[in-house]
Amino acid sequence: MARGQNPFTKLGAPEKRQTVLLAALLAVMMVFAGRLIYVQAIIGPSLAQAALAERTHTYTLTGARGDIVDANGTVLATTVETYRVVVDQTQIPDFRLYDEDDEVIGYGAAAAAQVLAPVLGLDVNTLGARLVGEAGYVILATDVSPEVWQQVAALGVNGVASEDTFERVYPNGATAGSILGWVNSEGVGAAGIEQTQNEDLLGTDGRLQVEIGASGQVIPTGQQSTTPAMPGCDVQLTIDADIQWHTQQVIDDAVDTYGASWGAVVIIERSTGRIIALADSDSVDPNNPGASAVEDRGARSVTSPYEPGSTGKVLTILSALEEGVITPTSPVEDPYRLTTDNGQTFHDHTEHPDQILTPAGVLAESANTGTVNIGSLMSDATRYEYMQRLGWTEATGIGLPGESPGQLGEPETWDGRTRFANMFGQGVSVNLLQNTGVFATVANGGVHITPRLVDGYDCDGEFIENEAAEPEQVVSPESSEQMIRMLESVVDDEGTGEHAAIEGYRIAGKTGTAQVADETGQLNDVAASFVGIAPADDPDLAVGVVIYNPSSGIYGGTIAAPVFHDVTAFALQSRGVAPSTEPADPYPLTPDAS
């Protein structure tokens, strides 16, 4: 140390050290400032957005499926609100079960299962196992009623929540089941009207977005947005639920009584084409379609064609009237056995001496040979044209899955026997709705109205009528009136349809008994039918009945006509149709009686 130097004097220039320290401090501050700018200005918005996205939960608000109702507004299919109970397993360990003195007596999954299982109707051990884990979403129960969910919510079990779901129910069970169909597990129509009208019935789902806190609760001040769900349209059918129910009971009883494979009934409102009832035996209950055999789940009245038998004679004789080749009182040869020019032999159902009948007598006695003689007065092309006009060659488009158009080839495909057999309803097949539609056209003065099953749609309070096809005059009013008058003779004491008569009402109709090929191809099975018009003097309804392959009784006049009587009498009274006021004025059945 130099002499005279103060030992406590610091070495170096303090200004320099201060400058270095200041520079270092500024550098650190610039780093922090840059980081702050980077966090806040550059990546801050994306971090905030990511945090918001993590907090935001989106819930689907299910749009309820529309109802299906009958013509009077009776609910046939509806949707009820239910709940799906779910759990966040990570929150279950926080649950504590307290006694009356607020002392903890259990905790976690075991305690939660102890209180939840009795309410949900589940096994406590099975439920306890489902509560343990790290999954944020586990379904505990489905189709839970609002009352049960309220009991679950009151338990306050951590992590247990609900989701709105909807269950399709059919309050009237099997009534109109074959018409209604059902929905599948995804809520989509899988059969019947539920399937064909699915797009109209489906609701539009909405959306709820909320911010969720760390413990799973909704943040009251967080962002929320809602897009409301929209229910589907209600579909209003043309059927009358009371008439439908009664008709199903009657056809079920008949099928059981006669040991038939199946039976069906169709009731059409003459002036509109609206279907008042479309009933099939052993109708499916849409609440439990799996309980029915596969073949019983559809509407055989439209899906299962059958040979119309003698009810088909109406179309042949109506065509001849319209063509002017006969009148209601024309003489018609009716031998018991008839051999045509091409060597085909036909006979009537009951042996009798050769006779001369009028067309009215041919219908009343259901004479095959007489019908062949009438049909032979027209070309095959002419007869086929009337079959087309009256709806025998194509499906009605009623709006039910699987409707069959029947089987009727064009005239050039008819063999030497078929061209005669189809004159009296053999060698051709139609569904019951098609065949009943012929009688509805006759009842409507020759104006064909395409039958319909849907009246319209109620969409958000606005009713939209179902667009109906334009009516078409296919035969004259004169021919139609003559046909009704002739068909009245079928139902009087001299005709084959006397069991269809209804006290107080004039009835016009035709029996049918068709031989049908069995599984071996032999004509061992039978389709017994009756189709008629009521009242004959002021038609309101056309009603068709078929009983397929009965094991006892085979004739339409003895097993199908009584069904017609029962369902038609009920329908006329339910609709308040006044009894007939004038007596029938039948045509003579033989020329010498005129």
XYZ file of C-alpha atoms in Angstrom:
594
model
C 0.000 0.000 0.000
C 1.368 3.385 -0.903
C 2.218 5.727 1.831
C -0.631 8.041 2.690
C -3.324 5.883 0.859
C -6.565 5.383 2.734
C -7.036 1.619 3.188
C -10.842 1.966 3.141
C -10.959 3.701 -0.215
C -12.623 1.313 -2.865
C -10.706 0.501 -5.942
C -12.079 1.378 -9.387
C -14.579 3.976 -10.677
C -18.053 3.735 -9.180
C -19.649 5.358 -12.235
C -18.546 2.480 -14.399
C -19.952 -0.117 -12.040
C -23.269 1.731 -11.893
C -23.450 1.828 -15.648
C -22.876 -1.925 -15.886
C -25.490 -2.647 -13.229
C -28.004 -0.345 -14.875
C -27.415 -1.983 -18.227
C -27.909 -5.418 -16.708
C -31.089 -4.290 -14.984
C -32.405 -2.791 -18.188
C -31.624 -5.993 -20.030
C -33.564 -8.061 -17.481
C -36.459 -5.616 -17.623
C -36.466 -5.784 -21.411
C -36.608 -9.584 -21.246
C -39.556 -9.462 -18.853
C -41.226 -6.734 -20.880
C -40.761 -8.716 -24.067
C -42.116 -11.806 -22.383
C -45.059 -9.798 -21.090
C -45.730 -8.362 -24.532
C -45.427 -11.848 -26.019
C -47.814 -13.351 -23.501
C -50.340 -10.536 -23.484
C -50.215 -9.182 -26.996
C -49.035 -12.058 -29.145
C -50.147 -15.393 -27.689
C -52.452 -13.976 -25.017
C -55.650 -14.067 -27.113
C -54.976 -17.644 -28.202
C -54.253 -18.703 -24.621
C -57.442 -17.032 -23.444
C -59.362 -18.671 -26.234
C -57.883 -22.069 -25.339
C -58.782 -21.553 -21.693
C -62.308 -20.527 -22.646
C -62.617 -23.542 -24.911
C -61.475 -25.778 -22.060
C -64.079 -24.266 -19.762
C -66.855 -24.299 -22.368
C -69.136 -27.284 -22.605
C -71.691 -27.780 -25.370
C -74.865 -29.722 -24.679
C -77.312 -30.966 -27.306
C -80.909 -29.922 -26.755
C -82.939 -32.681 -28.386
C -85.860 -31.635 -30.556
C -88.804 -33.827 -29.567
C -90.309 -36.087 -32.224
C -93.787 -35.035 -33.329
C -96.917 -36.895 -32.266
C -99.058 -39.110 -34.470
C -102.768 -38.523 -33.861
C -106.002 -39.877 -35.299
C -108.597 -37.852 -37.204
C -110.098 -36.589 -33.934
C -106.789 -35.685 -32.294
C -106.461 -38.828 -30.172
C -102.757 -39.384 -29.540
C -101.530 -42.649 -31.034
C -97.784 -42.050 -30.733
C -96.010 -39.483 -28.591
C -92.666 -38.694 -27.012
C -92.160 -38.407 -23.272
C -89.182 -36.748 -21.631
C -86.823 -39.069 -19.783
C -83.317 -38.748 -18.411
C -79.974 -40.434 -18.832
C -78.125 -40.493 -15.495
C -74.355 -40.076 -15.908
C -71.379 -39.691 -13.578
C -67.915 -38.124 -13.545
C -66.023 -40.848 -11.681
C -63.244 -38.449 -10.616
C -65.639 -36.592 -8.332
C -67.053 -39.622 -6.521
C -64.241 -39.871 -3.909
C -65.347 -36.479 -2.566
C -68.816 -37.764 -1.660
C -69.623 -38.076 2.021
C -72.675 -39.761 3.518
C -73.943 -38.228 6.763
C -76.277 -39.517 9.443
C -78.978 -37.516 11.202
C -76.353 -35.961 13.500
C -74.259 -34.802 10.532
C -71.648 -37.438 11.308
C -69.878 -39.016 8.343
C -70.924 -42.652 8.065
C -69.569 -43.410 4.611
C -67.696 -41.932 1.712
C -66.713 -42.483 -1.906
C -68.121 -45.042 -4.310
C -69.469 -47.433 -1.678
C -71.521 -44.719 0.031
C -72.729 -43.274 -3.290
C -73.841 -46.699 -4.487
C -75.631 -47.298 -1.190
C -77.937 -44.302 -1.706
C -78.232 -44.395 -5.517
C -78.952 -48.089 -6.101
C -82.415 -48.246 -4.470
C -83.607 -45.157 -6.337
C -82.315 -46.314 -9.731
C -83.392 -49.919 -9.160
C -79.870 -51.235 -9.659
C -77.741 -53.760 -7.810
C -75.624 -51.905 -5.240
C -72.443 -53.871 -5.990
C -72.748 -53.508 -9.756
C -73.419 -49.806 -9.414
C -70.509 -49.347 -7.003
C -68.120 -50.823 -9.560
C -69.343 -48.354 -12.193
C -68.664 -45.433 -9.878
C -64.976 -46.266 -9.478
C -62.427 -45.006 -11.982
C -60.992 -41.952 -13.708
C -63.532 -41.564 -16.511
C -65.228 -38.225 -16.775
C -68.362 -39.669 -18.367
C -70.069 -42.973 -17.532
C -73.745 -43.794 -18.123
C -75.414 -45.228 -15.030
C -79.062 -45.513 -16.175
C -81.255 -44.662 -19.159
C -84.968 -43.934 -19.646
C -85.216 -42.565 -16.118
C -88.497 -40.795 -15.364
C -88.528 -37.157 -14.199
C -89.773 -38.299 -10.778
C -86.867 -40.707 -10.318
C -84.335 -38.122 -11.490
C -85.655 -35.651 -8.911
C -84.996 -38.249 -6.203
C -81.479 -38.851 -7.549
C -80.696 -35.136 -7.703
C -81.868 -34.667 -4.109
C -79.163 -37.081 -2.927
C -76.451 -34.566 -3.892
C -73.917 -37.150 -5.032
C -70.830 -35.431 -6.430
C -70.377 -35.860 -10.178
C -73.814 -37.366 -10.824
C -75.728 -35.468 -13.498
C -78.530 -35.975 -16.011
C -79.041 -35.573 -19.730
C -82.434 -35.061 -21.339
C -83.569 -37.981 -23.467
C -86.874 -38.902 -25.052
C -88.818 -42.164 -25.173
C -91.375 -42.998 -27.854
C -94.598 -44.419 -26.424
C -97.841 -45.676 -27.953
C -100.675 -45.102 -25.452
C -103.163 -47.366 -27.233
C -100.918 -50.406 -27.484
C -101.628 -52.509 -30.566
C -104.438 -50.256 -31.841
C -103.293 -49.202 -35.330
C -99.910 -50.764 -34.570
C -99.473 -52.070 -38.101
C -100.102 -48.525 -39.370
C -97.979 -46.624 -36.859
C -94.826 -48.729 -36.903
C -92.122 -47.821 -34.370
C -88.739 -46.108 -33.992
C -85.351 -47.767 -33.572
C -82.875 -47.260 -30.751
C -81.602 -44.092 -32.423
C -85.066 -42.554 -32.532
C -85.487 -43.013 -36.281
C -88.673 -44.430 -37.772
C -88.194 -48.116 -38.567
C -91.669 -49.173 -39.765
C -95.109 -47.847 -40.703
C -95.946 -44.159 -40.581
C -92.992 -43.636 -38.241
C -90.764 -44.645 -41.154
C -92.495 -43.062 -44.142
C -93.167 -39.761 -42.331
C -89.845 -39.740 -40.458
C -88.563 -36.484 -41.957
C -91.687 -34.595 -40.888
C -91.799 -36.165 -37.426
C -88.132 -35.544 -36.617
C -87.373 -32.552 -34.432
C -84.430 -30.202 -34.956
C -81.821 -30.359 -32.196
C -80.697 -27.195 -30.429
C -77.508 -26.340 -28.545
C -76.565 -24.977 -25.140
C -73.039 -23.653 -24.508
C -71.929 -22.779 -20.945
C -68.692 -22.218 -19.043
C -67.923 -24.888 -16.443
C -65.769 -24.300 -13.351
C -63.103 -26.615 -11.966
C -65.601 -28.459 -9.790
C -68.019 -28.988 -12.665
C -70.493 -26.232 -11.812
C -71.815 -23.706 -14.315
C -70.059 -20.315 -13.942
C -72.971 -17.870 -13.487
C -71.090 -14.935 -15.021
C -69.527 -17.013 -17.781
C -70.476 -16.909 -21.410
C -73.686 -18.718 -22.341
C -75.469 -19.196 -25.646
C -78.574 -21.163 -26.544
C -79.988 -22.324 -29.856
C -83.490 -23.610 -29.036
C -84.546 -27.092 -30.118
C -87.549 -27.322 -32.437
C -90.059 -30.164 -32.121
C -91.062 -32.175 -35.168
C -94.426 -31.847 -36.883
C -97.425 -33.758 -35.573
C -98.868 -36.108 -38.202
C -102.656 -36.370 -38.265
C -104.008 -39.594 -39.719
C -107.399 -40.163 -41.315
C -108.285 -43.133 -39.132
C -110.802 -43.054 -36.300
C -109.146 -44.708 -33.290
C -112.444 -46.036 -31.883
C -113.479 -47.618 -35.183
C -109.947 -48.919 -35.681
C -109.949 -50.546 -32.222
C -113.334 -52.204 -32.738
C -112.392 -53.414 -36.207
C -109.217 -55.024 -34.887
C -111.173 -56.879 -32.206
C -113.642 -58.241 -34.765
C -111.026 -59.428 -37.262
C -108.932 -60.994 -34.480
C -111.972 -62.916 -33.255
C -112.800 -64.108 -36.782
C -109.247 -65.290 -37.465
C -109.243 -67.198 -34.177
C -112.717 -68.650 -34.744
C -111.959 -69.984 -38.213
C -108.306 -70.898 -37.621
C -107.162 -68.593 -40.413
C -103.584 -67.581 -41.196
C -104.504 -63.889 -41.094
C -107.273 -61.434 -41.793
C -107.660 -57.752 -42.624
C -110.310 -55.054 -42.939
C -110.236 -51.719 -44.779
C -112.848 -48.960 -44.356
C -112.754 -46.048 -46.837
C -114.769 -42.832 -46.663
C -116.475 -42.752 -50.052
C -116.446 -39.008 -50.731
C -112.828 -38.280 -49.772
C -110.800 -41.480 -50.060
C -109.834 -41.110 -46.393
C -109.116 -44.439 -44.700
C -111.220 -44.666 -41.532
C -109.760 -47.998 -40.461
C -107.051 -50.275 -41.774
C -106.950 -53.270 -39.461
C -104.819 -56.391 -39.507
C -105.170 -59.432 -37.287
C -102.561 -59.907 -34.552
C -101.483 -56.296 -34.938
C -98.066 -55.466 -33.517
C -97.753 -53.445 -30.302
C -95.231 -50.712 -31.207
C -94.197 -50.479 -27.547
C -92.718 -53.967 -27.921
C -92.468 -54.950 -31.598
C -90.102 -57.800 -30.821
C -92.951 -59.663 -29.113
C -94.716 -60.109 -32.479
C -93.750 -62.540 -35.205
C -91.998 -60.828 -38.106
C -94.904 -61.566 -40.445
C -97.333 -59.833 -38.064
C -95.438 -56.535 -37.849
C -96.608 -55.003 -41.119
C -99.972 -54.134 -42.650
C -101.033 -57.194 -44.624
C -104.001 -55.183 -45.880
C -101.512 -53.530 -48.256
C -98.458 -55.803 -48.243
C -100.086 -59.204 -48.850
C -101.908 -59.533 -52.178
C -104.545 -62.234 -52.547
C -106.796 -63.491 -55.308
C -109.999 -61.447 -55.036
C -112.185 -64.262 -56.267
C -115.781 -63.371 -56.996
C -115.415 -59.805 -55.708
C -113.465 -59.352 -58.950
C -116.633 -60.059 -60.946
C -117.736 -56.543 -60.081
C -114.938 -55.084 -62.176
C -115.763 -57.312 -65.153
C -119.494 -56.578 -65.113
C -118.940 -52.849 -64.439
C -116.652 -52.705 -67.494
C -119.323 -54.396 -69.611
C -121.956 -51.935 -68.406
C -119.694 -49.012 -69.227
C -118.892 -50.424 -72.659
C -122.612 -50.853 -73.336
C -122.362 -54.553 -74.195
C -124.872 -55.451 -71.449
C -127.596 -53.849 -69.394
C -128.560 -54.867 -65.853
C -131.350 -57.021 -67.277
C -129.613 -58.544 -70.320
C -130.010 -62.333 -70.651
C -126.794 -64.173 -69.803
C -126.276 -67.884 -70.337
C -125.097 -69.555 -67.142
C -124.452 -73.283 -67.510
C -122.996 -75.149 -64.550
C -120.033 -76.155 -66.731
C -118.598 -74.111 -69.592
C -115.847 -75.053 -72.043
C -114.359 -72.148 -73.995
C -113.303 -72.206 -77.645
C -109.690 -72.816 -76.617
C -110.621 -75.846 -74.537
C -110.617 -74.327 -71.029
C -113.350 -75.658 -68.728
C -114.900 -73.667 -65.881
C -117.847 -74.357 -63.582
C -119.921 -72.654 -60.936
C -119.404 -73.337 -57.234
C -122.658 -75.332 -56.918
C -124.041 -77.722 -59.487
C -127.253 -76.559 -61.166
C -129.168 -76.962 -64.423
C -128.276 -74.665 -67.300
C -129.991 -71.343 -66.703
C -130.428 -67.842 -68.024
C -129.658 -65.024 -65.568
C -129.443 -61.263 -65.741
C -126.109 -59.634 -64.788
C -127.769 -58.905 -61.451
C -128.496 -62.630 -61.132
C -124.897 -63.477 -62.088
C -123.683 -61.325 -59.189
C -126.313 -62.568 -56.750
C -125.509 -66.227 -57.456
C -121.790 -65.511 -57.956
C -121.853 -67.388 -61.240
C -118.438 -68.025 -62.768
C -119.626 -69.229 -66.129
C -122.080 -66.367 -66.507
C -119.269 -63.919 -65.744
C -117.042 -65.545 -68.365
C -119.820 -65.121 -70.918
C -120.101 -61.426 -70.019
C -116.337 -60.842 -70.017
C -115.976 -62.531 -73.400
C -118.045 -59.719 -74.929
C -114.980 -57.441 -74.505
C -111.409 -57.680 -75.704
C -108.633 -58.421 -73.240
C -107.180 -54.956 -73.903
C -110.485 -53.303 -72.993
C -110.845 -55.242 -69.778
C -107.224 -54.470 -68.851
C -107.848 -50.777 -69.427
C -110.655 -50.838 -66.852
C -108.449 -52.728 -64.418
C -105.961 -49.885 -64.783
C -108.606 -47.205 -64.377
C -109.945 -48.802 -61.217
C -106.539 -49.251 -59.580
C -105.752 -52.928 -59.946
C -102.431 -52.564 -61.744
C -100.396 -50.379 -59.397
C -99.912 -49.713 -55.684
C -102.108 -47.005 -54.176
C -99.159 -45.097 -52.705
C -100.913 -45.009 -49.355
C -97.660 -44.284 -47.548
C -96.967 -47.568 -45.771
C -93.747 -49.532 -46.327
C -93.856 -52.642 -48.453
C -97.148 -51.974 -50.246
C -97.628 -54.528 -53.003
C -99.050 -53.577 -56.404
C -100.422 -57.095 -56.748
C -99.781 -59.361 -59.701
C -101.476 -58.681 -63.007
C -99.514 -58.905 -66.202
C -100.458 -57.097 -69.397
C -102.875 -58.943 -71.731
C -100.128 -60.305 -73.978
C -98.766 -62.237 -70.980
C -102.089 -63.933 -70.208
C -102.219 -67.600 -71.108
C -105.269 -69.360 -72.487
C -106.760 -69.990 -69.042
C -105.750 -66.808 -67.210
C -107.576 -64.543 -69.681
C -110.853 -66.179 -68.592
C -110.020 -66.863 -64.940
C -109.261 -63.214 -64.188
C -112.794 -62.334 -65.305
C -114.003 -63.843 -62.015
C -111.036 -62.834 -59.852
C -108.720 -65.836 -60.204
C -105.249 -65.805 -61.720
C -104.754 -62.238 -60.506
C -103.830 -60.839 -57.108
C -104.486 -57.462 -55.497
C -104.159 -56.112 -51.992
C -107.285 -55.484 -49.935
C -106.965 -51.712 -50.214
C -106.861 -51.900 -54.010
C -109.919 -54.124 -54.140
C -111.912 -52.033 -51.675
C -110.943 -48.976 -53.721
C -112.934 -50.341 -56.693
C -116.078 -50.353 -54.568
C -115.269 -46.884 -53.210
C -115.119 -45.616 -56.793
C -118.488 -47.196 -57.593
C -119.942 -45.692 -54.404
C -118.588 -42.292 -55.477
C -120.469 -42.194 -58.768
C -117.540 -43.541 -60.782
C -115.091 -40.908 -59.499
C -111.809 -42.457 -58.400
C -110.144 -40.795 -55.420
C -106.732 -42.104 -54.431
C -107.084 -43.418 -50.871
C -105.064 -41.594 -48.252
C -103.983 -42.240 -44.695
C -102.561 -38.832 -43.720
C -104.838 -35.805 -43.296
C -102.060 -33.293 -42.693
C -99.298 -31.923 -40.496
C -99.319 -29.613 -37.494
C -95.974 -27.827 -37.637
C -95.378 -25.321 -34.847
C -99.083 -24.552 -34.548
C -99.756 -24.268 -38.270
C -101.819 -27.053 -39.836
C -100.778 -28.034 -43.351
C -103.217 -30.227 -45.244
C -101.851 -33.251 -47.033
C -101.987 -32.634 -50.725
C -104.563 -34.980 -52.248
C -104.529 -36.330 -55.797
C -107.067 -34.936 -58.210
C -110.285 -37.004 -58.427
C -110.792 -38.729 -61.764
C -114.031 -39.839 -63.403
C -113.160 -43.380 -64.516
C -116.648 -44.786 -65.135
C -119.972 -43.054 -65.527
C -122.389 -42.241 -62.699
C -125.057 -44.263 -64.539
C -122.982 -47.451 -64.620
C -122.020 -46.945 -60.972
C -125.623 -46.496 -59.895
C -126.668 -49.602 -61.814
C -123.853 -51.599 -60.221
C -124.873 -50.580 -56.684
C -128.453 -51.544 -57.407
C -127.320 -54.944 -58.708
C -125.059 -55.509 -55.710
C -127.975 -54.983 -53.338
C -129.363 -58.277 -54.651
C -126.239 -60.058 -53.345
C -127.132 -59.103 -49.769
C -130.819 -59.993 -49.781
C -132.237 -63.388 -48.928
C -131.543 -64.769 -52.411
C -127.888 -63.723 -52.594
C -124.624 -65.139 -51.282
C -124.002 -62.160 -48.986
C -127.091 -62.241 -46.784
C -124.931 -62.340 -43.617
C -123.628 -58.862 -44.446
C -127.082 -57.300 -44.099
C -127.425 -54.576 -41.430
C -130.804 -53.823 -39.969
C -132.036 -50.401 -40.972
C -129.451 -49.888 -43.720
C -129.438 -50.903 -47.363
C -126.199 -52.736 -48.173
C -124.604 -53.473 -51.548
C -121.707 -55.878 -51.780
C -120.078 -58.975 -53.165
C -118.758 -62.196 -51.676
C -115.512 -63.800 -52.786
C -114.090 -67.294 -52.316
C -110.821 -67.781 -54.188
C -108.705 -70.891 -54.433
C -105.115 -70.007 -53.588
C -101.923 -71.936 -54.186
C -100.285 -73.313 -51.046
C -96.559 -73.859 -50.455
C -96.581 -76.830 -52.835
C -98.197 -74.849 -55.645
C -101.476 -76.753 -55.363
C -104.780 -74.858 -55.063
C -105.468 -76.045 -51.524
C -105.737 -72.716 -49.696
C -108.627 -70.255 -49.724
C -109.084 -66.483 -49.485
C -112.605 -65.693 -48.240
C -113.711 -62.105 -48.706
C -116.554 -59.647 -48.770
C -116.447 -56.067 -50.054
C -119.430 -53.759 -49.834
C -120.944 -50.283 -49.788
C -123.023 -48.757 -46.994
C -125.627 -47.394 -47.104
C -126.429 -48.384 -50.687
C -128.942 -45.562 -51.165
C -126.595 -42.811 -49.932
C -123.085 -44.274 -49.768
C -120.817 -43.229 -46.934
C -118.338 -46.105 -46.653
C -116.718 -48.821 -48.731
C -115.613 -51.745 -46.562
C -113.421 -54.704 -47.518
C -112.781 -57.899 -45.539
C -110.454 -60.795 -46.304
C -109.840 -63.909 -44.187
C -106.909 -65.870 -45.523
C -106.656 -69.653 -45.452
C -109.298 -70.517 -42.822
C -109.126 -74.074 -41.522
C -112.888 -74.238 -40.967
C -115.433 -72.637 -43.267
C -114.264 -71.407 -46.646
C -116.937 -69.174 -48.156
C -116.768 -65.402 -48.098
C -120.515 -65.292 -47.546
C -120.332 -67.285 -44.320
C -117.107 -66.085 -42.655
C -116.181 -62.691 -44.204
C -119.683 -61.250 -44.611
C -120.425 -61.428 -40.829
C -117.216 -59.466 -40.169
C -118.401 -56.854 -42.660
C -121.714 -56.680 -40.801
C -120.101 -56.137 -37.400
C -117.498 -53.543 -38.376
C -119.748 -51.621 -40.748
C -122.666 -51.419 -38.314
C -120.320 -50.043 -35.648
C -118.764 -47.540 -38.057
C -122.125 -46.260 -39.348
C -123.418 -45.729 -35.834
C -120.166 -44.125 -34.645
C -120.286 -41.702 -37.554
C -123.946 -40.893 -37.011
C -125.017 -42.075 -40.472
C -128.791 -42.033 -40.758
C -130.586 -45.298 -41.598
C -132.012 -45.819 -45.058
C -135.446 -44.346 -45.600
C -136.418 -45.925 -48.946
C -136.654 -49.662 -49.639
C -134.358 -51.308 -52.153
C -135.477 -51.632 -55.770
C -133.459 -54.623 -56.999
C -133.120 -55.676 -60.615
C -134.646 -59.041 -61.511
C -132.254 -61.962 -61.294
C -133.688 -63.695 -64.373
C -134.987 -62.176 -67.618
C -138.397 -63.818 -67.265
C -138.876 -62.082 -63.897
C -138.569 -58.608 -65.410
